[in-house]
Coordinates of N, CA and C in Angstrom, one line a residue:
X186 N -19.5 30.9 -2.1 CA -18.4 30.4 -1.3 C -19.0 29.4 -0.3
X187 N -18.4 28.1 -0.4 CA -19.0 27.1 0.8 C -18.9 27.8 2.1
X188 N -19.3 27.5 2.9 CA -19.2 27.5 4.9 C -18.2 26.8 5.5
X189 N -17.3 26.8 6.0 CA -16.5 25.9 6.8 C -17.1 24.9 7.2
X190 N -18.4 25.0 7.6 CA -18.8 22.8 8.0 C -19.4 22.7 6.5
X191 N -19.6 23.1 5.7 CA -19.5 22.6 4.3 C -18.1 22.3 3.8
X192 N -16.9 22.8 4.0 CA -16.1 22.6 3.7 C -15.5 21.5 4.3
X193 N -15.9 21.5 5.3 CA -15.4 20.0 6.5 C -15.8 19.3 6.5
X194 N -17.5 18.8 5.7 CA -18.1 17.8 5.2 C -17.6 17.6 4.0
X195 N -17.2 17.7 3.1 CA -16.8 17.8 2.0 C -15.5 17.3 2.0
X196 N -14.2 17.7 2.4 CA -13.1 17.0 3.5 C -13.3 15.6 4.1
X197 N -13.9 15.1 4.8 CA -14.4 13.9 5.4 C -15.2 13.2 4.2
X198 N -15.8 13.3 3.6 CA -16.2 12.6 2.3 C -15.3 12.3 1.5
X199 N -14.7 12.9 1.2 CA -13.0 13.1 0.4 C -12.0 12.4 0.7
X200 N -12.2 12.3 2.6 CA -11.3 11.3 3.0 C -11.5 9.8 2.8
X201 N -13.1 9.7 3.0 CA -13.4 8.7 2.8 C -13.0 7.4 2.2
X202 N -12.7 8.3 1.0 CA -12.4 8.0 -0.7 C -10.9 8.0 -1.5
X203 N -10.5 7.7 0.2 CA -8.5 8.2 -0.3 C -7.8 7.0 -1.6
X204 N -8.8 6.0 -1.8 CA -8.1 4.8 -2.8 C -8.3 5.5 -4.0
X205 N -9.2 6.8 -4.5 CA -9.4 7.3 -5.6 C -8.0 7.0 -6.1
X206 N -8.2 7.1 -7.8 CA -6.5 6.9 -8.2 C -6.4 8.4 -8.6
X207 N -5.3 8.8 -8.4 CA -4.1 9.9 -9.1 C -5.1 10.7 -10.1
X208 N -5.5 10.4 -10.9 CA -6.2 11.1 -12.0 C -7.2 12.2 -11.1
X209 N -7.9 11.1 -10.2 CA -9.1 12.3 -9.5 C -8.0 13.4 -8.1
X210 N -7.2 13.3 -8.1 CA -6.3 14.0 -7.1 C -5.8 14.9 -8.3
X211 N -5.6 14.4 -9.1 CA -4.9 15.9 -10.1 C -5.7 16.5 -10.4
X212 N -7.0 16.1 -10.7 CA -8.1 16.9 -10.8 C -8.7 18.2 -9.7
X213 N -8.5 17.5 -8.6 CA -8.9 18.6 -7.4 C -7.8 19.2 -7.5
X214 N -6.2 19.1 -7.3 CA -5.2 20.2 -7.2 C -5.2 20.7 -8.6
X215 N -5.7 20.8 -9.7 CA -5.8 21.8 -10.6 C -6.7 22.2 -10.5
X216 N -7.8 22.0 -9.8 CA -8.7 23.3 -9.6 C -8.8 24.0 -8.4
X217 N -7.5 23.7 -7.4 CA -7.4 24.3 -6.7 C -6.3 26.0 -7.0
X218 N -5.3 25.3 -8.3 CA -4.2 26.4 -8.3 C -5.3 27.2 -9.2
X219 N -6.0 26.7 -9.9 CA -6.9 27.7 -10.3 C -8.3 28.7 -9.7
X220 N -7.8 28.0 -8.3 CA -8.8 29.1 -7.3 C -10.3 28.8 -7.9
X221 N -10.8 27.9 -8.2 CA -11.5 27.1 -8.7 C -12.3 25.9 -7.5
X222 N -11.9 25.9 -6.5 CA -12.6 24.6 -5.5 C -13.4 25.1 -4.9
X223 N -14.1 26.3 -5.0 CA -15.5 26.4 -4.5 C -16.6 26.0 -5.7
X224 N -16.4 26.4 -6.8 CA -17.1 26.2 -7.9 C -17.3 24.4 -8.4
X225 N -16.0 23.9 -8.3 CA -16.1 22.3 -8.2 C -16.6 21.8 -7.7
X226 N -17.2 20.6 -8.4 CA -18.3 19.6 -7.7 C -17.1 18.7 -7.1
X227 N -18.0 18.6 -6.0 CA -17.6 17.4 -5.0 C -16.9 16.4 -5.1
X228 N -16.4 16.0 -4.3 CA -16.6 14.4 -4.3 C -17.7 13.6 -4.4
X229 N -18.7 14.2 -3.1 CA -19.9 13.4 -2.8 C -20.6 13.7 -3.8
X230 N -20.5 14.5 -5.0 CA -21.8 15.1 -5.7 C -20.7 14.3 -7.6
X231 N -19.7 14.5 -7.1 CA -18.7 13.3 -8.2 C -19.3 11.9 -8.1
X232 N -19.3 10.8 -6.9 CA -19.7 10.1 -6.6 C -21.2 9.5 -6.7
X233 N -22.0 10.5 -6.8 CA -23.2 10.2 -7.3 C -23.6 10.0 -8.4
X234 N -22.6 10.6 -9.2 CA -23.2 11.1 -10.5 C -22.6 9.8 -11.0
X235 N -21.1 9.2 -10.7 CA -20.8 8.0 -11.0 C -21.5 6.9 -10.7
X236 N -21.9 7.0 -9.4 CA -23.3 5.5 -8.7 C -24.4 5.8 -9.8
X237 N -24.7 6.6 -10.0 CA -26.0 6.9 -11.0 C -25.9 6.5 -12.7
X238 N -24.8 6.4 -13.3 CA -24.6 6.3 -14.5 C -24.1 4.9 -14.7
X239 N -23.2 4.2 -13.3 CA -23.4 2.9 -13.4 C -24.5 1.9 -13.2
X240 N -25.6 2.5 -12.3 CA -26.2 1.8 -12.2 C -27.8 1.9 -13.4
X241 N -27.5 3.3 -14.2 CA -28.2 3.3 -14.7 C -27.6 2.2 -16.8
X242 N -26.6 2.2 -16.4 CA -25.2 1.1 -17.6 C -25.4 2.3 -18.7
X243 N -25.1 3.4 -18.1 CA -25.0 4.4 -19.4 C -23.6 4.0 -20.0
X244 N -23.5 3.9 -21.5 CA -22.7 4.0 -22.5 C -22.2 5.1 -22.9
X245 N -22.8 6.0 -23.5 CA -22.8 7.1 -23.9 C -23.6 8.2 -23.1
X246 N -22.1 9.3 -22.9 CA -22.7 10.3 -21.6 C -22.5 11.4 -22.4
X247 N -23.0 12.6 -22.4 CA -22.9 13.5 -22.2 C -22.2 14.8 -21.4
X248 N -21.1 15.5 -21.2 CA -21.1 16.7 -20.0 C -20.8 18.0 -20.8
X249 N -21.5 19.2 -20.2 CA -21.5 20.3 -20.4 C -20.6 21.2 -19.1
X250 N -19.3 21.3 -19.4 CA -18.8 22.0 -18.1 C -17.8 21.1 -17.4
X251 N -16.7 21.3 -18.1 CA -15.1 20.4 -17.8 C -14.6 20.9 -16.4
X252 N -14.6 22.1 -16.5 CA -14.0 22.8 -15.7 C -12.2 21.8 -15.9
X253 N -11.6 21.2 -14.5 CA -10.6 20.4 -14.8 C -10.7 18.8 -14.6
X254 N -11.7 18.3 -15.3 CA -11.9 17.0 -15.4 C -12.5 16.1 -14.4
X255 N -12.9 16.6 -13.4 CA -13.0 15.8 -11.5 C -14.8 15.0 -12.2
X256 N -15.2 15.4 -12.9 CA -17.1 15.2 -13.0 C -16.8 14.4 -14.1
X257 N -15.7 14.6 -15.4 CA -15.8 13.5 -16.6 C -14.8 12.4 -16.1
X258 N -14.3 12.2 -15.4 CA -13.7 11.2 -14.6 C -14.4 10.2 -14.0
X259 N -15.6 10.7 -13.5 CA -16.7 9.7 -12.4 C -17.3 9.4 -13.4
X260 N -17.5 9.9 -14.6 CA -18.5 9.3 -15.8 C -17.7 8.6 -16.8
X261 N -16.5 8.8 -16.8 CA -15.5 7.4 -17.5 C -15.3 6.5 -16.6
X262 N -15.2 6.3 -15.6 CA -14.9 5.3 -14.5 C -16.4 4.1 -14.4
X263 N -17.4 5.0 -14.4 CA -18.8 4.2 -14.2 C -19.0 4.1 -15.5
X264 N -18.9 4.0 -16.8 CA -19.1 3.9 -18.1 C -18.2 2.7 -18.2
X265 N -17.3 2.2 -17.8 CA -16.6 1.5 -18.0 C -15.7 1.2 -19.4
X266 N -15.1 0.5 -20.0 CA -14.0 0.9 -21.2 C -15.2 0.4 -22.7
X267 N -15.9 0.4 -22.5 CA -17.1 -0.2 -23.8 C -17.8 1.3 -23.9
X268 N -17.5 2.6 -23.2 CA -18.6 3.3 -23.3 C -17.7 4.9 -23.9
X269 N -18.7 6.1 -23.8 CA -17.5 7.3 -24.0 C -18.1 7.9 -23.7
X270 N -17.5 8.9 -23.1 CA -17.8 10.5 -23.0 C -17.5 11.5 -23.7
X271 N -18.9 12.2 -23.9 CA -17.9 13.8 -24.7 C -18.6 14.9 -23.6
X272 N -17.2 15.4 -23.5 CA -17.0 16.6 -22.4 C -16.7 17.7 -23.1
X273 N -17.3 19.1 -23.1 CA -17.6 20.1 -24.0 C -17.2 21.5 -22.1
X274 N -16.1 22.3 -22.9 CA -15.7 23.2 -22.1 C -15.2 24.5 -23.0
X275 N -15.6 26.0 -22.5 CA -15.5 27.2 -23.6 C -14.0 27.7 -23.4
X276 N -13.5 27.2 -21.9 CA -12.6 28.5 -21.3 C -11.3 27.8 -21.5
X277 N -10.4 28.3 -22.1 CA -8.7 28.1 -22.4 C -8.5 27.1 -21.3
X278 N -8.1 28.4 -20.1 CA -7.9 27.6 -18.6 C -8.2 26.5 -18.0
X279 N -9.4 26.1 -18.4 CA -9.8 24.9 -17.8 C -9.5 24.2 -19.0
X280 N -10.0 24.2 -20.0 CA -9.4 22.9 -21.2 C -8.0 22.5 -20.9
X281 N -7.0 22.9 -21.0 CA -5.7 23.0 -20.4 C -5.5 22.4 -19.3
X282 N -6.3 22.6 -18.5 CA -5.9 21.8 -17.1 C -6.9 20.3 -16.9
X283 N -7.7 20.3 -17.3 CA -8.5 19.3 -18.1 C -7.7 18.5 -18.8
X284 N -7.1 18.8 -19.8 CA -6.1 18.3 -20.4 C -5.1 17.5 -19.9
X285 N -4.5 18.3 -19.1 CA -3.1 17.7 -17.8 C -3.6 16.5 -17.1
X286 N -4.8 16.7 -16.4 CA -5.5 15.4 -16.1 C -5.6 14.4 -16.9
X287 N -6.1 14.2 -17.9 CA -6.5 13.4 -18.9 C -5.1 12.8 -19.4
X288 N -4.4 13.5 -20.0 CA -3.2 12.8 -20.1 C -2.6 12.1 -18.7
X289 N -2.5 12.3 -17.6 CA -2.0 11.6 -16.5 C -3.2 10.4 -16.4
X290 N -4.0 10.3 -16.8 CA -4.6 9.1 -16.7 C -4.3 8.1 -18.0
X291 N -3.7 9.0 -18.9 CA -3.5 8.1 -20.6 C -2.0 7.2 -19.8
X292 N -1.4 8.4 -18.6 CA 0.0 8.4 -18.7 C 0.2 6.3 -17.4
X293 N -1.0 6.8 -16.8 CA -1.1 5.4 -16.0 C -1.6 4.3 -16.9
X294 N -2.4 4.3 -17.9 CA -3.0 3.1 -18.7 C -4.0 2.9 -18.3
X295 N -4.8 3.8 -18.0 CA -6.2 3.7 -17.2 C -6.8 3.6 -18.6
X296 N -8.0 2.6 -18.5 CA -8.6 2.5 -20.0 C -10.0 3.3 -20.0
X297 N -9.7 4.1 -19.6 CA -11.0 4.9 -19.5 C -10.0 6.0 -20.1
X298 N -9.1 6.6 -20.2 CA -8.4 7.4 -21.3 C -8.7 7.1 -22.1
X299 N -9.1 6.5 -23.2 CA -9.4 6.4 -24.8 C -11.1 7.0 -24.7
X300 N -11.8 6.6 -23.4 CA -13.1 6.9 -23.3 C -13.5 8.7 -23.5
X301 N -12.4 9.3 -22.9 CA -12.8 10.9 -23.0 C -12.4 11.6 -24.3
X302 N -13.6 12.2 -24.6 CA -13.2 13.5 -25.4 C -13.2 14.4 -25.2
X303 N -12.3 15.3 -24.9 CA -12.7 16.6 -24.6 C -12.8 17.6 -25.8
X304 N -14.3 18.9 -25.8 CA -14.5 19.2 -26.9 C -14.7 20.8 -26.6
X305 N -13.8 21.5 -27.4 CA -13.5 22.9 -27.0 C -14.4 24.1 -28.0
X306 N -15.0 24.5 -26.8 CA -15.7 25.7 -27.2 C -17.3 25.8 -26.8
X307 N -17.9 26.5 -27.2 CA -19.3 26.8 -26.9 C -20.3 26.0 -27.0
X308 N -20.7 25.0 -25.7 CA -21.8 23.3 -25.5 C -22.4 23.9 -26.6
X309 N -23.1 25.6 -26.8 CA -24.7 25.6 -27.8 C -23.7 25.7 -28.8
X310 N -22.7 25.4 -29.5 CA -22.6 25.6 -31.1 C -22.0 23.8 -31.3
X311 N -21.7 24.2 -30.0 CA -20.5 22.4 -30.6 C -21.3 21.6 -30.3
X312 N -22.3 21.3 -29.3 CA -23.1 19.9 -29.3 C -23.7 19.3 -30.5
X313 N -24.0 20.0 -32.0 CA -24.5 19.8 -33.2 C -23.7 18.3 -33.7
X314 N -22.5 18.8 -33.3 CA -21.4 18.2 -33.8 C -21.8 17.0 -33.5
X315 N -21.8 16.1 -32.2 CA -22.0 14.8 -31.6 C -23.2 14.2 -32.3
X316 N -24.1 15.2 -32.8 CA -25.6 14.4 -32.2 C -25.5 12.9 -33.7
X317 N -24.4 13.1 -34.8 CA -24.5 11.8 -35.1 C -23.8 10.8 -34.5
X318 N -23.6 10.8 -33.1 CA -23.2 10.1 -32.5 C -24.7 9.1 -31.6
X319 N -25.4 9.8 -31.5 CA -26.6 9.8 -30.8 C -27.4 8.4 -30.7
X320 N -28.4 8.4 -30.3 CA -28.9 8.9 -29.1 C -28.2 8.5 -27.9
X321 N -28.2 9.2 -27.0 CA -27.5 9.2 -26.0 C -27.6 9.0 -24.6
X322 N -26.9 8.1 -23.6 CA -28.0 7.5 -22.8 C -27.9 8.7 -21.6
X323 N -27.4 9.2 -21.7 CA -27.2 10.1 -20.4 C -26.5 11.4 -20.2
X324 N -26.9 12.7 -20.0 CA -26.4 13.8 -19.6 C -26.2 14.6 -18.3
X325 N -25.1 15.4 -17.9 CA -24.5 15.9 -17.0 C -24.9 17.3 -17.0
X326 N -25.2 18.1 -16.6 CA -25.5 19.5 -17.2 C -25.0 20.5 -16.2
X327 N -23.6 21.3 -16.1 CA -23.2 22.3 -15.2 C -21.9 22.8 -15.7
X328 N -22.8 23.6 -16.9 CA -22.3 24.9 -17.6 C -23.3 26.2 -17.4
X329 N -23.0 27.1 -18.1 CA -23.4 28.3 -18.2 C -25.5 28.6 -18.1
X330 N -25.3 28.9 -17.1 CA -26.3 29.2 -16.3 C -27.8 29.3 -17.4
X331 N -27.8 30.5 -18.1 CA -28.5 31.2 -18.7 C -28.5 30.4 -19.9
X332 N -28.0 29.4 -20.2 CA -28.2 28.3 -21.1 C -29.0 27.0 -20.6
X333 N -29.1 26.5 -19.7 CA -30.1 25.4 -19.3 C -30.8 25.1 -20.5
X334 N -31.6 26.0 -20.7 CA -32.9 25.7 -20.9 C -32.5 25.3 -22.5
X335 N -31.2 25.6 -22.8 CA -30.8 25.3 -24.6 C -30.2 24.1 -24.2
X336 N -29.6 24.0 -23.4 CA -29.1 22.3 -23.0 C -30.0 21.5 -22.9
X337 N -31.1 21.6 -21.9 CA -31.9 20.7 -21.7 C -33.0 20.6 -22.9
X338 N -33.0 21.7 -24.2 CA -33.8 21.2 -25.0 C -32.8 20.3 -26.0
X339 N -31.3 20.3 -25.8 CA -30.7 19.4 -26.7 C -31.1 18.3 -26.1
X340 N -31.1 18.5 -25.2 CA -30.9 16.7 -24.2 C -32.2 15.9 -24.8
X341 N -33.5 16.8 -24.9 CA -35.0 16.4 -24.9 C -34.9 15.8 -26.3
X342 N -34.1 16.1 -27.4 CA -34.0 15.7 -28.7 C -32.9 14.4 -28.8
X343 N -32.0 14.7 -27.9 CA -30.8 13.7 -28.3 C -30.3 13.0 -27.2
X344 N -31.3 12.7 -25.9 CA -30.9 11.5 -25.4 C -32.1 10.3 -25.4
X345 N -31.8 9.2 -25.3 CA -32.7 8.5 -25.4 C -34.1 8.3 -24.2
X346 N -35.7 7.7 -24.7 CA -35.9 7.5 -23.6 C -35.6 6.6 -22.8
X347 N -36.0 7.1 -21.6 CA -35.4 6.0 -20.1 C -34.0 6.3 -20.0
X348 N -33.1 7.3 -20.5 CA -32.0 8.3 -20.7 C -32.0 8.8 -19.2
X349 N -30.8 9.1 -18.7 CA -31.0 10.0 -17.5 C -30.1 11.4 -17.5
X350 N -30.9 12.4 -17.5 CA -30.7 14.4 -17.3 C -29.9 14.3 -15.8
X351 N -29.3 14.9 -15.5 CA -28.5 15.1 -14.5 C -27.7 16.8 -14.6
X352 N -28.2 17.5 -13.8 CA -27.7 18.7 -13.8 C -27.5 19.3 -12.2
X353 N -26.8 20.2 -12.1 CA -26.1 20.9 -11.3 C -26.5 22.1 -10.8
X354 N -26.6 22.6 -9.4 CA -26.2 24.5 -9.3 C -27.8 24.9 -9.5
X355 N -29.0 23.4 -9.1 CA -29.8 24.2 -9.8 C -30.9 25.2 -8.7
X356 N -30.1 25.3 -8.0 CA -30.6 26.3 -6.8 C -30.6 27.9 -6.9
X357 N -29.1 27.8 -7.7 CA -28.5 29.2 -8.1 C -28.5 29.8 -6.4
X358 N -27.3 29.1 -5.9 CA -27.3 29.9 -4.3 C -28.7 30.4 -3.6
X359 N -29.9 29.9 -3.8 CA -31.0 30.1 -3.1 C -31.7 30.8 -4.2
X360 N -31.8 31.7 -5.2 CA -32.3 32.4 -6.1 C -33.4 32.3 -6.6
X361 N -33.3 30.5 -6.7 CA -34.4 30.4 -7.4 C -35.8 30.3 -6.5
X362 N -35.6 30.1 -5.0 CA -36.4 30.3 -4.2 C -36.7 31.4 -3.1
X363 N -35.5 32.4 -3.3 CA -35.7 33.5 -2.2 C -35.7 34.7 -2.8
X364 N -36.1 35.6 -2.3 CA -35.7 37.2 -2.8 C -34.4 37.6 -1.9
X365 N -33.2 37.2 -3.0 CA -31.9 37.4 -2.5 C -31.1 38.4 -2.8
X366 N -30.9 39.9 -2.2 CA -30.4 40.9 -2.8 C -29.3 41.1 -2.8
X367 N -28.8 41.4 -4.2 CA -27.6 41.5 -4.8 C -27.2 40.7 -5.3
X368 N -28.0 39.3 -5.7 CA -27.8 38.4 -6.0 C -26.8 38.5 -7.7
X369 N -25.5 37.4 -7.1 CA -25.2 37.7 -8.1 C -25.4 36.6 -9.6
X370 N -26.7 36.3 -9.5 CA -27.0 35.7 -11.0 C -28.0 36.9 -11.5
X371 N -28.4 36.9 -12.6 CA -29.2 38.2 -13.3 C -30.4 37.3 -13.3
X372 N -31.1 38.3 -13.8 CA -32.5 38.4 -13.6 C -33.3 36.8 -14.7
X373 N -32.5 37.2 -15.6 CA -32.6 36.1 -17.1 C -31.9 34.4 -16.6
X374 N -30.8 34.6 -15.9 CA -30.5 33.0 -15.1 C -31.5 32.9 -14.5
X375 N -32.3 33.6 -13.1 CA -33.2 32.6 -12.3 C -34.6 32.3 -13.1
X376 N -34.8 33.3 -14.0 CA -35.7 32.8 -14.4 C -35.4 31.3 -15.7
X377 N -34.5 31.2 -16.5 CA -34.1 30.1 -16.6 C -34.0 29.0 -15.9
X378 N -33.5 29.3 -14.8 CA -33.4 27.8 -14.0 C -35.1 27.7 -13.1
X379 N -35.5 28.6 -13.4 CA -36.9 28.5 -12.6 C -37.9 27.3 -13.4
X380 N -37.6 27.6 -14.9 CA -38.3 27.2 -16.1 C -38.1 25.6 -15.9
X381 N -36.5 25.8 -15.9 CA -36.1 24.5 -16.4 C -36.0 23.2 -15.2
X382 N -36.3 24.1 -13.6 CA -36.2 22.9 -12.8 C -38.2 22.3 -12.7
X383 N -38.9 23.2 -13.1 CA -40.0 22.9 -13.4 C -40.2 21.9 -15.0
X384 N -39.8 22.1 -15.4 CA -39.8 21.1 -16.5 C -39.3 19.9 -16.0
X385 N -38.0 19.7 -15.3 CA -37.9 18.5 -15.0 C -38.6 17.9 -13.8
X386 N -39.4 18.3 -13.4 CA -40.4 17.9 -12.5 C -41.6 17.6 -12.7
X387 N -42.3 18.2 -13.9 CA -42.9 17.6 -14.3 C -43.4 16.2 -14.8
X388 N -44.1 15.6 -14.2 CA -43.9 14.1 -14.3 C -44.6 13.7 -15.7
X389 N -45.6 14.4 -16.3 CA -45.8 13.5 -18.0 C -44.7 13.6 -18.7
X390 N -43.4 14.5 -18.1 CA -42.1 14.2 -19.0 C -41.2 13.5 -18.2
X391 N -41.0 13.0 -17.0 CA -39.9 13.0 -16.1 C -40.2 11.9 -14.9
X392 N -39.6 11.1 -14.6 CA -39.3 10.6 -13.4 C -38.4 11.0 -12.7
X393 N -38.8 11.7 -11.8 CA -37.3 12.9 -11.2 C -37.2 13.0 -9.7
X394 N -36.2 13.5 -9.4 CA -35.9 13.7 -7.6 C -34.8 14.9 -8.1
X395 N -35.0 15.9 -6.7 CA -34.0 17.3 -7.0 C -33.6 16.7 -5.6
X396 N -32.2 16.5 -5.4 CA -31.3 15.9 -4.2 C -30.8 17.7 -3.9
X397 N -31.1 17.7 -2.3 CA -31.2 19.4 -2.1 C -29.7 19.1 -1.3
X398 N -28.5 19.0 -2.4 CA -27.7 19.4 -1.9 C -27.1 21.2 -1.6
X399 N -25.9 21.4 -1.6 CA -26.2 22.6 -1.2 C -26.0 23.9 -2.6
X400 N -26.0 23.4 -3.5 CA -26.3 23.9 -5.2 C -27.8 23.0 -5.6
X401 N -27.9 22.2 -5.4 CA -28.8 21.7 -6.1 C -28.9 20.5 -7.1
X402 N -28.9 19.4 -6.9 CA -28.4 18.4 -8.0 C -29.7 17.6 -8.4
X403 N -30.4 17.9 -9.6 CA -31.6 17.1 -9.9 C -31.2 16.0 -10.8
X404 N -32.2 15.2 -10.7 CA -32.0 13.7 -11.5 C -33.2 13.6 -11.9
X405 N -33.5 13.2 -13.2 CA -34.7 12.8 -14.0 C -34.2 11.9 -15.0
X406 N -35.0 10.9 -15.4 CA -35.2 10.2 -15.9 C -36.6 10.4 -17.2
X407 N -35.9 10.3 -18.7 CA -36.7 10.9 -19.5 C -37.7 9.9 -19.8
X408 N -38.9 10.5 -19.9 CA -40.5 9.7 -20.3 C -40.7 9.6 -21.5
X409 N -39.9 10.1 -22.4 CA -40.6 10.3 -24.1 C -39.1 10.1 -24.7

């Protein structure tokens, strides 16, 4: 659960940003009725991910983890209408409200509607699916914890080099650096994300920076 001056930084960023169109506002109030806005990425952490993918001219994105659309929205907007996204989400609830968004952007003629796909069910069974779509210039990664490390070995096969990895949450609320009791990720997540934020740090694979927001948002850039 954020902090109140996390919450009020987050607020003021948001404000910042009030020309956003309709699509990213239906996005935040569906994840609010679904008691879902602690778990949602940001604005500021939306916003980056969109500065990053435009300036990196990704075409083809990747995301793992729809929740209700607020993160594949910043990656159809900076992809611009020549490019696509395939967004991969397991849970009914969020497809659905994911959904309601997406159509309210088909419903304004925003041309980044034809850009999304949303793709229902389990990232590790359904990503197979895409990869003759491939190679791919760029991934998002903030799904299911204890998978990382199956994500980021799809990523290492199926995005291109000079590709950019972008993933989420990779702090696990302090876990991966403190002895935090009662923590509620298991034993098999931190050590996952322990693996995997070490791999992307490694520089004979990676040009990387971990931005210490307050989950964790790393950026690498693939070497091979």
């Amino acid at each position: 659960m954020r902090s109140t001056s996390e919450s009020n930084r987050n607020k003021y960023v948001q404000n910042l940003y009030q020309f956003q169109n309709r699509a990213y506002e239906k996005a935040k109030l569906e994840s609010d009725a679904l008691n879902l806005t602690g778990i949602s990425i940001s604005t500021a952490e939306a916003l980056t991910v969109q500065f990053l993918l435009s300036t990196w001219k990704s075409l083809k994105h990747v995301e793992i983890g729809t929740l209700t659309g607020y993160s594949a929205l910043a990656a159809a907007f900076a992809i611009g209408n020549k490019g696509q996204v395939w967004t991969f989400e397991k849970n009914e609830l969020h497809i659905a409200a994911a959904q309601r968004v997406f159509d309210l952007l088909n419903s304004i003629d925003h041309p980044a509607a034809a850009q999304i796909h949303l793709c229902a069910g389990d990232a590790q069974l359904e990503l197979v699916k895409i990869e003759n779509q491939g190679p791919f210039d760029s991934i998002f990664i903030d799904g299911n914890k204890a998978a990382y490390g199956n994500y980021l070995a799809w990523a290492e096969k199926n995005i291109r080099k000079g590709g950019l990895i972008i993933a989420d949450n990779v702090f696990l609320s302090g876990s991966v650096y403190e002895d935090v009791e009662n923590s509620k990720f298991s034993s098999k997540q931190i050590d996952v994300l322990k693996k995997f934020n070490e791999r992307l740090a490694n520089p004979q694979f990676y040009r990387s920076c971990l931005i210490p927001t307050s989950e964790g948002l790393f950026v690498a850039e693939k070497l091979f």
